[in-house]
CSV table of C-alpha atoms and ligand atoms in Angstrom, one decimal:
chain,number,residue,atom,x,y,z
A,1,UNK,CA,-31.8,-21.0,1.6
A,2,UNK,CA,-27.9,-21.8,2.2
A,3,UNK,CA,-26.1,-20.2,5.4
A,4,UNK,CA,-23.4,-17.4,3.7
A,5,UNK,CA,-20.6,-18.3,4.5
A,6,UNK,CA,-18.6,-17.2,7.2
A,7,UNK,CA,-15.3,-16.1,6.3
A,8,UNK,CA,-12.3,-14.5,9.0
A,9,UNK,CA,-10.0,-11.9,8.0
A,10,UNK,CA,-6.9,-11.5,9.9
A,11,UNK,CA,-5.6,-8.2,9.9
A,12,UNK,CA,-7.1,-5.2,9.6
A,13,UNK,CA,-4.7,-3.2,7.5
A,14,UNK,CA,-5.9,-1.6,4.6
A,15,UNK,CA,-5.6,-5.3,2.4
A,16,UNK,CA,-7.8,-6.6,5.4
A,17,UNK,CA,-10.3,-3.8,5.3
A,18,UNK,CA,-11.1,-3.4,1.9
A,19,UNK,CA,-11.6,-7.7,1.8
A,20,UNK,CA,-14.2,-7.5,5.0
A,21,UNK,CA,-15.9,-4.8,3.3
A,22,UNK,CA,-16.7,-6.3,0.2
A,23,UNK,CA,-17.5,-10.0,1.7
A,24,UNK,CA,-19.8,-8.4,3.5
A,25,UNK,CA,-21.0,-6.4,1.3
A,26,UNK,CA,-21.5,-9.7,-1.0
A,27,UNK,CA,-23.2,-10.5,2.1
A,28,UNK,CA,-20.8,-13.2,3.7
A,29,UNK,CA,-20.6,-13.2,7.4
A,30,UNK,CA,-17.7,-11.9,8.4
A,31,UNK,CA,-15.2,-11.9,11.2
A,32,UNK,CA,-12.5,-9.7,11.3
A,33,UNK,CA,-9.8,-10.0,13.7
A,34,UNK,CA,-6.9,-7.5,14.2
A,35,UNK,CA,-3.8,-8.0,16.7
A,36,UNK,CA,-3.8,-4.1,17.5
A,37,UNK,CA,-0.1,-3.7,16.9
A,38,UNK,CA,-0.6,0.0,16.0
A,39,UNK,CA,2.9,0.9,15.3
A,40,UNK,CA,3.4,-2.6,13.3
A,41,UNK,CA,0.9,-1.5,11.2
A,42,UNK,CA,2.2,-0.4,7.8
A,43,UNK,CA,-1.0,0.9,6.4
A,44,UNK,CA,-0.7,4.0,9.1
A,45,UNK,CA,3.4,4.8,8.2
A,46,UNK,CA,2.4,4.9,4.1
A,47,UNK,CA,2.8,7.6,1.9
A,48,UNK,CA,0.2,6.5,0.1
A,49,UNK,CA,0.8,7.6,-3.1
A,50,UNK,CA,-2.1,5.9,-5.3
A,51,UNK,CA,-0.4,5.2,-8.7
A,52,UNK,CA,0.2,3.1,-12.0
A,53,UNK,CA,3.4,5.1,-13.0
A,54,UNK,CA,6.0,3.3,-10.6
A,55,UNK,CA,5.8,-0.1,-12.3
A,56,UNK,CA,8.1,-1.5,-14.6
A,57,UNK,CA,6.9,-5.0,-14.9
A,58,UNK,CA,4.2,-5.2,-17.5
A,59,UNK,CA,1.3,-7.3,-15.5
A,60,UNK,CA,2.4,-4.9,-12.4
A,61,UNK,CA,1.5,-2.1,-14.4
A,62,UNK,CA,-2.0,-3.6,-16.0
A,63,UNK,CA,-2.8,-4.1,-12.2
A,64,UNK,CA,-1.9,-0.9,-11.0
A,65,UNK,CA,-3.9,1.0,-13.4
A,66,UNK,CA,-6.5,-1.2,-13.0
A,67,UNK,CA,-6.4,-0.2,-9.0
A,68,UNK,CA,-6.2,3.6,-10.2
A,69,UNK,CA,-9.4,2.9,-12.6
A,70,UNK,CA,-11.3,1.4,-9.3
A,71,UNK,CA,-10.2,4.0,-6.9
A,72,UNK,CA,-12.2,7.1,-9.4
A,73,UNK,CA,-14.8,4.3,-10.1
A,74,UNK,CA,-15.7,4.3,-6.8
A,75,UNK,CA,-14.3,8.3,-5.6
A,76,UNK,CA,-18.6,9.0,-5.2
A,77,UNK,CA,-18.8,6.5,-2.3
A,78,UNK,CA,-15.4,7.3,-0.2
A,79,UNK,CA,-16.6,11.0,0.4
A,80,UNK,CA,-13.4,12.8,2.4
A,81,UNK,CA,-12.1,8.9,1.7
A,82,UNK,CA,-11.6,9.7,-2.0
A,83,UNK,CA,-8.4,10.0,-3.9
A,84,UNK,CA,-6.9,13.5,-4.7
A,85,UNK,CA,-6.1,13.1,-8.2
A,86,UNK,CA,-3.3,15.9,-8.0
A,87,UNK,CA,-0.8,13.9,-10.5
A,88,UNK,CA,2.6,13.2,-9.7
A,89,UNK,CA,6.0,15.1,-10.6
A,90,UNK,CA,8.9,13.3,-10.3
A,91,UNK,CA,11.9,14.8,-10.9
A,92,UNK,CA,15.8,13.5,-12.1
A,93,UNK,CA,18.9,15.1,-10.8
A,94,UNK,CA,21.3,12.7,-12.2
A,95,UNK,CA,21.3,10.1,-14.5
A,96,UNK,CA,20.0,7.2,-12.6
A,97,UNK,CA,16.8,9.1,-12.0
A,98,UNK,CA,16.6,10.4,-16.0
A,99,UNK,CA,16.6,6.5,-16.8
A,100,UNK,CA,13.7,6.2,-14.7
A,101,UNK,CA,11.7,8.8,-15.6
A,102,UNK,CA,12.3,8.6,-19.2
A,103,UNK,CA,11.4,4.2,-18.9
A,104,UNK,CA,8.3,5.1,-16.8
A,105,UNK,CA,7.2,7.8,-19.3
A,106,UNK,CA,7.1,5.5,-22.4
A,107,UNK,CA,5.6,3.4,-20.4
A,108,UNK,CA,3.5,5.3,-18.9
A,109,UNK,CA,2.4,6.5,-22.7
A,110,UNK,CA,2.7,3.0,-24.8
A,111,UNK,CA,-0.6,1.8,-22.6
A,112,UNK,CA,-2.9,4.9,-22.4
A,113,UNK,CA,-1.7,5.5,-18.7
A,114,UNK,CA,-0.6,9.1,-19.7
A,115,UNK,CA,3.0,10.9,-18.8
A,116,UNK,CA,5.2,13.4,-20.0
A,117,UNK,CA,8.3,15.2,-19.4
A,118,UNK,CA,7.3,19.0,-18.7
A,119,UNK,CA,9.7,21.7,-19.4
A,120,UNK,CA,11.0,22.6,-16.5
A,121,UNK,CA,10.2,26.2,-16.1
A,122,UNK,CA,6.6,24.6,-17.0
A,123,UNK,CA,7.4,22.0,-13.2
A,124,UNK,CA,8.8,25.3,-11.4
A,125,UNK,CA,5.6,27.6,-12.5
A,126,UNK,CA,3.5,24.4,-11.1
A,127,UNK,CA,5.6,24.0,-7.8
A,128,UNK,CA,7.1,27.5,-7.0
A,129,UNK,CA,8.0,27.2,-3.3
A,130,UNK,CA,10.2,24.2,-4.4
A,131,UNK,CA,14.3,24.7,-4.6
A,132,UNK,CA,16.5,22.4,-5.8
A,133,UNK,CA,20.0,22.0,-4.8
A,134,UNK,CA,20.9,20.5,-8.0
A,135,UNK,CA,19.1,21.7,-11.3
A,136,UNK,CA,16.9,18.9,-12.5
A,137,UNK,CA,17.1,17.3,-15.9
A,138,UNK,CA,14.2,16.2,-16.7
A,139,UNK,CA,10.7,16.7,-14.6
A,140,UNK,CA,8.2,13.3,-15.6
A,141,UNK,CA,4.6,14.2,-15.5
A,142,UNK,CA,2.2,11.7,-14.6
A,143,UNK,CA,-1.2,13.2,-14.2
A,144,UNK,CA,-3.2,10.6,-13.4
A,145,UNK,CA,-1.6,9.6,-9.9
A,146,UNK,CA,-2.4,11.1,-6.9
A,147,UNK,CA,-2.8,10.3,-3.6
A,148,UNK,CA,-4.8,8.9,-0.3
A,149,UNK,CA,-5.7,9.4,3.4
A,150,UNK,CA,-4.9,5.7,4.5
A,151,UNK,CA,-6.2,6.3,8.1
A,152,UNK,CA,-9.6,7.7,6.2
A,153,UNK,CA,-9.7,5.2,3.7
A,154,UNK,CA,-9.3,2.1,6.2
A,155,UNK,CA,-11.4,3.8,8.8
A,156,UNK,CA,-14.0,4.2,5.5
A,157,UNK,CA,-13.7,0.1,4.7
A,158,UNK,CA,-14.0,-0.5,8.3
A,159,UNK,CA,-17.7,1.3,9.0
A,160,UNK,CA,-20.3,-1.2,9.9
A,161,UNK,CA,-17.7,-4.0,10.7
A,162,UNK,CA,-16.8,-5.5,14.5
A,163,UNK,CA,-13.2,-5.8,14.9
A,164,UNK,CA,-12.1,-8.5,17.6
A,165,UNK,CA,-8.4,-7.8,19.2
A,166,UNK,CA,-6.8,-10.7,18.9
A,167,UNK,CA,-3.0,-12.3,17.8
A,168,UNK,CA,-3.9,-15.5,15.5
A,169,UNK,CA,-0.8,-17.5,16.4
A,170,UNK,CA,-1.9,-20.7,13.9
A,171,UNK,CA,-4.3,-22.2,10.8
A,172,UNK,CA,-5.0,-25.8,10.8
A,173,UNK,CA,-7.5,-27.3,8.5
A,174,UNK,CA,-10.2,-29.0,11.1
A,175,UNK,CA,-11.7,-32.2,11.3
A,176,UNK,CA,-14.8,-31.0,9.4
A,177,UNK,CA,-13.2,-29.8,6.1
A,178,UNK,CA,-13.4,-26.3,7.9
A,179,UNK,CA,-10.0,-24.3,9.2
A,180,UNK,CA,-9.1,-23.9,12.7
A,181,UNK,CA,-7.6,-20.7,13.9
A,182,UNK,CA,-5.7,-20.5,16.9
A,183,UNK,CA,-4.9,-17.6,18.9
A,184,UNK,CA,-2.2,-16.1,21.6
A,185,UNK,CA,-4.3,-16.5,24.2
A,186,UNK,CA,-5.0,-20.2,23.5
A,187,UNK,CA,-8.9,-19.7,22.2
A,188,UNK,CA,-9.7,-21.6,19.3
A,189,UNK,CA,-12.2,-20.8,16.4
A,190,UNK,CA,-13.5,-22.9,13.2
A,191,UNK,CA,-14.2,-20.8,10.4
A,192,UNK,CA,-15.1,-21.5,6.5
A,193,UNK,CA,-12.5,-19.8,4.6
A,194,UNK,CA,-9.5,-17.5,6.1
A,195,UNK,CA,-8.3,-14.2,4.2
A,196,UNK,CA,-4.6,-13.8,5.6
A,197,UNK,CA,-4.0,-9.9,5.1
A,198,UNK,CA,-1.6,-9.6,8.5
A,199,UNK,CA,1.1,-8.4,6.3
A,200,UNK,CA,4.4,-8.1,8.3
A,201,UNK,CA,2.7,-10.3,11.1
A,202,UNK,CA,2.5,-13.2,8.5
A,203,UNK,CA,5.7,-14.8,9.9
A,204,UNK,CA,4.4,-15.3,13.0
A,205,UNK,CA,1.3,-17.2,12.1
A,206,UNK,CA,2.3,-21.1,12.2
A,207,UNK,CA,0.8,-23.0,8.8
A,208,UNK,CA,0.6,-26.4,7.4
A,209,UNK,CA,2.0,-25.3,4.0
A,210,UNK,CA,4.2,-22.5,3.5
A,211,UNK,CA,3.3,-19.4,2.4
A,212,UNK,CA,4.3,-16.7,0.1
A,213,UNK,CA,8.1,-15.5,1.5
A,214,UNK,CA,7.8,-11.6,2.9
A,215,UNK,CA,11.0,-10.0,2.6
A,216,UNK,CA,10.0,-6.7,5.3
A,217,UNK,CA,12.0,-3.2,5.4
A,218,UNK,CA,10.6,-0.4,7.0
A,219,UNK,CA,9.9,3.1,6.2
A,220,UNK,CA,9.4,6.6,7.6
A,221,UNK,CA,6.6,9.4,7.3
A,222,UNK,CA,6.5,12.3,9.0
A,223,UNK,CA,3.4,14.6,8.7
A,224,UNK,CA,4.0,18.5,8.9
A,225,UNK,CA,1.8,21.8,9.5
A,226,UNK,CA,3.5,24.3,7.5
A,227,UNK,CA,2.5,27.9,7.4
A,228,UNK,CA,2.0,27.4,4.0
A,229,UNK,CA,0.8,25.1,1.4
A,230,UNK,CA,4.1,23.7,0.2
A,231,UNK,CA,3.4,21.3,-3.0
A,232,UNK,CA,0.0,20.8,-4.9
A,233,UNK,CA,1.1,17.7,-6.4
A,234,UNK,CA,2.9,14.9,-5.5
A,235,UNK,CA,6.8,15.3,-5.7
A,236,UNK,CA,9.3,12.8,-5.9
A,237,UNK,CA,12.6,14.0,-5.9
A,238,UNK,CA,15.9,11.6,-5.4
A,239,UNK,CA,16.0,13.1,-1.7
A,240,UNK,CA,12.5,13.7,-0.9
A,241,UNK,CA,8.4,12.7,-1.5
A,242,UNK,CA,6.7,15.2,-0.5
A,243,UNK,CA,2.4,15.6,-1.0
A,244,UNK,CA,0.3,17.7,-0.3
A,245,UNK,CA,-1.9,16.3,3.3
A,246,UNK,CA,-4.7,18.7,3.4
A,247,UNK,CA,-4.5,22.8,4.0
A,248,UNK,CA,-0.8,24.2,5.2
A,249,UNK,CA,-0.5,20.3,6.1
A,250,UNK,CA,2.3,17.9,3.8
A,251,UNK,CA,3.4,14.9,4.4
A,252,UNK,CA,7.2,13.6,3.8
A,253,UNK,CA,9.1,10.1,2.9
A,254,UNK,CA,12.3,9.3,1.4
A,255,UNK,CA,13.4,6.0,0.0
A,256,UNK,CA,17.0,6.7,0.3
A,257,UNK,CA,16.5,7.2,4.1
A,258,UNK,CA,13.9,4.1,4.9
A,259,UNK,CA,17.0,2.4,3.6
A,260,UNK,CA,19.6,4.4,5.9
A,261,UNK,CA,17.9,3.7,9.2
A,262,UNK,CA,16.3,0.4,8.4
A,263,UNK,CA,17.9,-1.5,10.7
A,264,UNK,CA,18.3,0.8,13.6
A,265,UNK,CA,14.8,0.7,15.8
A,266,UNK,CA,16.0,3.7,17.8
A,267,UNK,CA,16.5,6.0,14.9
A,268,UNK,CA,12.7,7.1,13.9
A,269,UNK,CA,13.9,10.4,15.6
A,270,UNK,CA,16.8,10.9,14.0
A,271,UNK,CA,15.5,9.6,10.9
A,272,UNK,CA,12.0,12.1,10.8
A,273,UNK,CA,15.2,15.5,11.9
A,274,UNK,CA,16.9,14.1,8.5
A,275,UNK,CA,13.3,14.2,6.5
A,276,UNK,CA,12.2,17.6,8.2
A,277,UNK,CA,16.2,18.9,7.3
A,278,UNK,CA,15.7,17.6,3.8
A,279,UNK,CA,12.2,19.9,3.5
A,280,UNK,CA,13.2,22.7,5.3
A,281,UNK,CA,16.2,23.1,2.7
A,282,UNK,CA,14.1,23.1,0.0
A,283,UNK,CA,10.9,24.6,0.8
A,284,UNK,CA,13.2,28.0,1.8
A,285,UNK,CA,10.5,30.7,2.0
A,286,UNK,CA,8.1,28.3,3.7
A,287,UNK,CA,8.2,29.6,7.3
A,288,UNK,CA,7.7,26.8,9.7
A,289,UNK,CA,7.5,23.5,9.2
A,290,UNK,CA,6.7,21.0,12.1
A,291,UNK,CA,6.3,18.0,12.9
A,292,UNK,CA,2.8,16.8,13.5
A,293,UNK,CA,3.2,13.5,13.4
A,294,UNK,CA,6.3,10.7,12.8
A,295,UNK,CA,5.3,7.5,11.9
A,296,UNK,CA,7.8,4.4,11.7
A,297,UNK,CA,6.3,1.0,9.9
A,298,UNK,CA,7.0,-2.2,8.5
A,299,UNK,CA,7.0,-2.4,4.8
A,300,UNK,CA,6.0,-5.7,3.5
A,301,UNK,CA,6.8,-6.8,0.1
A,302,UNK,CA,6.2,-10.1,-1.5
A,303,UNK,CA,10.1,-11.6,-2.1
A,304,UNK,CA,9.2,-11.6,-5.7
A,305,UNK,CA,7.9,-7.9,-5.7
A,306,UNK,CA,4.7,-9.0,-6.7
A,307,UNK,CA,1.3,-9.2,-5.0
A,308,UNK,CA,0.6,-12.9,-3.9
A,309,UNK,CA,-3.5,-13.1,-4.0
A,310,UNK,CA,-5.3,-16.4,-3.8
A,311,UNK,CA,-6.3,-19.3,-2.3
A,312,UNK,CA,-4.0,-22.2,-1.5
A,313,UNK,CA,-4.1,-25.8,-2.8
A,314,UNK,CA,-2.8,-27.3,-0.5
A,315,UNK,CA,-4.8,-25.6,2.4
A,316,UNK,CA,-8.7,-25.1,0.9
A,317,UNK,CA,-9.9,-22.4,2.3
A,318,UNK,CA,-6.8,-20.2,3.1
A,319,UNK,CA,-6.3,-16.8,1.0
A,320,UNK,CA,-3.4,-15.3,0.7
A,321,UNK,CA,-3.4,-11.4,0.5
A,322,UNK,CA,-0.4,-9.4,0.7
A,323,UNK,CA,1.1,-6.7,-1.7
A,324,UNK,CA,3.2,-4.0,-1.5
A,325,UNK,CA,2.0,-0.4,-2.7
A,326,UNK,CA,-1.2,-2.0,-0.8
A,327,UNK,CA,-2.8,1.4,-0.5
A,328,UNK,CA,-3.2,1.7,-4.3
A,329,UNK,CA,-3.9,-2.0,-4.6
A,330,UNK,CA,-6.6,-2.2,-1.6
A,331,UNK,CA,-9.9,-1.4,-3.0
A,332,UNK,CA,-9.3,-3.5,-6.3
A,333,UNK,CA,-7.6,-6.5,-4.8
A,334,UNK,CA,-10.5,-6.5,-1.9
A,335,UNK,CA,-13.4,-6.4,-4.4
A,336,UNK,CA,-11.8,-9.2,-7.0
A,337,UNK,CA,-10.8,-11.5,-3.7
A,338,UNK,CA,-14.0,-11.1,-1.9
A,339,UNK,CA,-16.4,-12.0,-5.3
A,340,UNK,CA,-14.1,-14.9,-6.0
A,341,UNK,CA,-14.1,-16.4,-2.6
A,342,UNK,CA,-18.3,-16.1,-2.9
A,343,UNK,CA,-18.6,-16.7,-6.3
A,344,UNK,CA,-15.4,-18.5,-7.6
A,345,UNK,CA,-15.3,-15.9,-10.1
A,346,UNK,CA,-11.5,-15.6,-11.0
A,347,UNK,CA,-10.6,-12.2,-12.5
A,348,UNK,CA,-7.6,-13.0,-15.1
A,349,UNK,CA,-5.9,-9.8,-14.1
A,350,UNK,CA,-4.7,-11.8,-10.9
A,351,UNK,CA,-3.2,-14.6,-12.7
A,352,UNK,CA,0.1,-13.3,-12.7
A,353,UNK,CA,0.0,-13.0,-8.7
A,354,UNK,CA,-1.2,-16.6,-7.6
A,355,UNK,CA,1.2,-17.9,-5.2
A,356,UNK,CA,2.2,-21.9,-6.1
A,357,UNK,CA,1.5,-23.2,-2.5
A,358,UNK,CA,4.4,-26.2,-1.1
A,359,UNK,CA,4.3,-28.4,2.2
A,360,UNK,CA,7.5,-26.6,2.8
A,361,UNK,CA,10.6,-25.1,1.3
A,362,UNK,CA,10.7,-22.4,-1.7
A,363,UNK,CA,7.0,-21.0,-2.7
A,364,UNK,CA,7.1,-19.6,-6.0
A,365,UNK,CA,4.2,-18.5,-8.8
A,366,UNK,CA,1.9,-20.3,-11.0
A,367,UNK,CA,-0.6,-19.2,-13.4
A,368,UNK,CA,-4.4,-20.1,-13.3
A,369,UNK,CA,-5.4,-22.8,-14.8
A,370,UNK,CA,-1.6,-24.6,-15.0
A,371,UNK,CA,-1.8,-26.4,-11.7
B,401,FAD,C1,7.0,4.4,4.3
B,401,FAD,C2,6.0,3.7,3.4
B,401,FAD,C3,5.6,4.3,2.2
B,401,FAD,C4,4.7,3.7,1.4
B,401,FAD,N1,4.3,4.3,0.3
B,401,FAD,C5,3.3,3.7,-0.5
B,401,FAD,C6,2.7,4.5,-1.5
B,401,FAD,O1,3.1,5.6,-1.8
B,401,FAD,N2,1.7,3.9,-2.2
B,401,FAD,C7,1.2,2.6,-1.9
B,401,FAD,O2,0.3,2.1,-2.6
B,401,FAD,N3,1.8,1.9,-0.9
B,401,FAD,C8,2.8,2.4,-0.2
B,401,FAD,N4,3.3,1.8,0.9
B,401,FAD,C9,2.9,0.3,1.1
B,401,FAD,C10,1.5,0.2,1.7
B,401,FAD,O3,1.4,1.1,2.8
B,401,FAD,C11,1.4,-1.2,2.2
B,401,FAD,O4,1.5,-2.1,1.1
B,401,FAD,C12,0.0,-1.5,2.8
B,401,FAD,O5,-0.3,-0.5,3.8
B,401,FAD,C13,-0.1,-2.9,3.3
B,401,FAD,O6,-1.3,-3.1,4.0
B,401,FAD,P1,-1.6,-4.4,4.7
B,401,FAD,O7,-3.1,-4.4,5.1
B,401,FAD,O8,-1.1,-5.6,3.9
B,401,FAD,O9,-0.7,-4.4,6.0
B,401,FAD,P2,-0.8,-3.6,7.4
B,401,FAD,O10,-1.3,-2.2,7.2
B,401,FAD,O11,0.5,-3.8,8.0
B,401,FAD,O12,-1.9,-4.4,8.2
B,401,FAD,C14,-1.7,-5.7,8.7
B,401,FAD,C15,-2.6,-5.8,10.0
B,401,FAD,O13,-2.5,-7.1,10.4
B,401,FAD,C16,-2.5,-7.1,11.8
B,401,FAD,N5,-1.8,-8.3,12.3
B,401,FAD,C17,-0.5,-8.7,12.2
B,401,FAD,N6,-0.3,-9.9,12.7
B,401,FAD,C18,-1.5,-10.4,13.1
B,401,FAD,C19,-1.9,-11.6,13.7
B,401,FAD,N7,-1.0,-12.6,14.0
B,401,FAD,N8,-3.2,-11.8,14.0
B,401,FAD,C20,-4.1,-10.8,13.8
B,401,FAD,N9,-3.7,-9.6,13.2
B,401,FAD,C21,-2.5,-9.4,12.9
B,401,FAD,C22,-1.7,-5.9,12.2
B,401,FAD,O14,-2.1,-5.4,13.5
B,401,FAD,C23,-2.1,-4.9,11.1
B,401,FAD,O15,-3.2,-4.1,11.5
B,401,FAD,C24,4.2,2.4,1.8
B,401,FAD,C25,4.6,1.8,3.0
B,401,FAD,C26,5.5,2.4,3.8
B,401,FAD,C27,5.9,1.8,5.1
């Protein structure tokens, strides 16, 4: 009988988890190794919408309903983990934001993924704590989003697994056609194959080739208790996400204001009193809401904008995992990565997403099969 193979996973992010759970599942042994960096962890600052509606780009959006699919394919074995498929509103106040909805309707609707614009009175019937200061156009309706726990969902990939706390600093192949990790504190480890899912961290792990370029923002969340239960859907509105986050609980995000305070680390404060102003304006009749929780992260995303999944050529043995809208993409990407490190099995859905590995300089994407 062969050994299984034993197979590290750096980071223990949601990307990491869902990978260690279904290699070992598969029944690899495996190692997962997380640096700890709590509050660099982007996985805990999400939103977590779960969603195909957001896409534009065609493969992007066979992937993301794919990930949708896999998230109610397996909703009987997540328990309190599982998705609330509440659907998604998202509403246009201007014109920018009726282009949108209107491209991710059709789009929504030319491949079976489902979306309408409602009547409005129909949106304000549905969400009737909800003011706006400016009358919508159009209100999209996507009914088969919805959205996720992350903290439930990694802690649900994570049971049964040992986590080690440890910084990999550098992979090096090793002189027995295995890979070498090295870490901060100077330890060294061989290993069989490496899943890289550190996400933001990435940049700091030194590589013989170079790897898929990260361009990294960050992004806000602030959890509330309210007295009552604000939203029963997700709502994206041009100033505010809101979703529901269990009883009299919501939880709040804003693109427009990740962007503001990006690059000021001594904002999150300032940031979460802009969110919290934002709700409290339009939730009027609310009574309170306050802050439970405000959670500042990194927000990796692929330069291209689109997942890079896959082994390297150059480095046998190294995966790359990283995506953004990684809560979504978690439980699909970490079944199809774990069965085709154990089996070779390459789903064609990733095709689109396999990073074209260099010694150095620009990394860009190939397709299965061309190299
Ligand atoms: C504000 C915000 C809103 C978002 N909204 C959505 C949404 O609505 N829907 C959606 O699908 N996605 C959303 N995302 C994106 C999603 O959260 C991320 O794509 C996903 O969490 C990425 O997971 P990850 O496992 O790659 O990275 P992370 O969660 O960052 O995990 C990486 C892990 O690697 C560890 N690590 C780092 N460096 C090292 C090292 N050198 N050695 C060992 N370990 C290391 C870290 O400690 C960390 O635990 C949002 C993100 C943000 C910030």
């Amino acid at each position: 009988m062969t050994a299984p193979a034993r197979v590290t996973v750096l980071g223990a992010g949601i990307l990491g988890a869902a990978t260690a759970h279904h290699l070992a599942r598969q029944g690899a042994h495996v190692t997962l190794i997380d640096a700890d960096t709590r509050d660099a962890r982007s996985t805990t600052a999400s939103f977590a919408c779960v969603n195909g509606s957001a896409k534009s780009d065609p493969d992007l959006c066979a992937l993301n309903d794919r990930a949708v699919e896999e998230y109610r394919r397996i909703a009987h074995t997540l328990g309190a983990a599982a998705v609330r498929f509440t659907g998604q509103h998202f509403v246009a106040t201007g014109p920018d934001s009726l282009r949108i909805a209107e491209r991710r309707v059709n789009a929504a609707c030319s491949r079976g993924y489902g979306g309408e614009i409602l009547p409005v009175g129909t949106f304000r019937e549905r969400e009737p704590h909800l003011r706006l200061d400016t009358p919508p156009l159009a209100v999209a309706w996507f009914p088969a989003d919805g959205w996720a726990d992350p903290e439930a969902l990694r802690a649900h990939f994570l049971t049964g697994l040992t986590m080690q706390h440890r910084k990999a600093i550098a992979i090096s192949p090793s002189g027995s056609g295995r890979l070498q990790i090295t870490f901060a504190d100077g330890d060294r480890t061989d290993t069989d194959r490496v899943v890289d899912a550190t996400g933001a961290g990435a940049a700091d792990i030194e590589l013989p080739v170079s790897r898929p370029p990260l361009h990294v923002t960050s992004g806000f969340v602030v959890a509330t208790d309210t007295d009552r239960d604000l939203v029963t859907t997700v709502v994206r509105t041009p100033q505010l996400g809101i979703r529901p986050d269990g009883p009299r609980r919501a939880l709040l995000h804003s693109h427009e204001i990740d962007r503001l305070f990006d690059h000021d680390r001594t904002t999150a404060e300032l940031a979460a009193e802009t969110l919290l102003d934002r709700a409290r304006r339009m939730f009027p009749d609310a009574g309170h809401i306050t802050p439970r929780r405000i959670t500042r992260g990194p927000r990796p995303t692929p330069a291209d904008g689109k997942p890079a999944v896959g082994e390297s050529a150059i480095l046998p043995g190294y995966y790359e995992l990283s995506a953004h809208s990684g809560i979504t993409l978690a439980p699909l990407l970490g079944r199809l990565l774990a069965t085709e490190i154990l089996t070779e099995f390459r789903d064609p859905i990733l095709s689109p997403f396999r990073p074209d590995w260099g010694l150095s300089g620009n990394v860009t994407r190939s397709v299965d099969g061309a190299r």
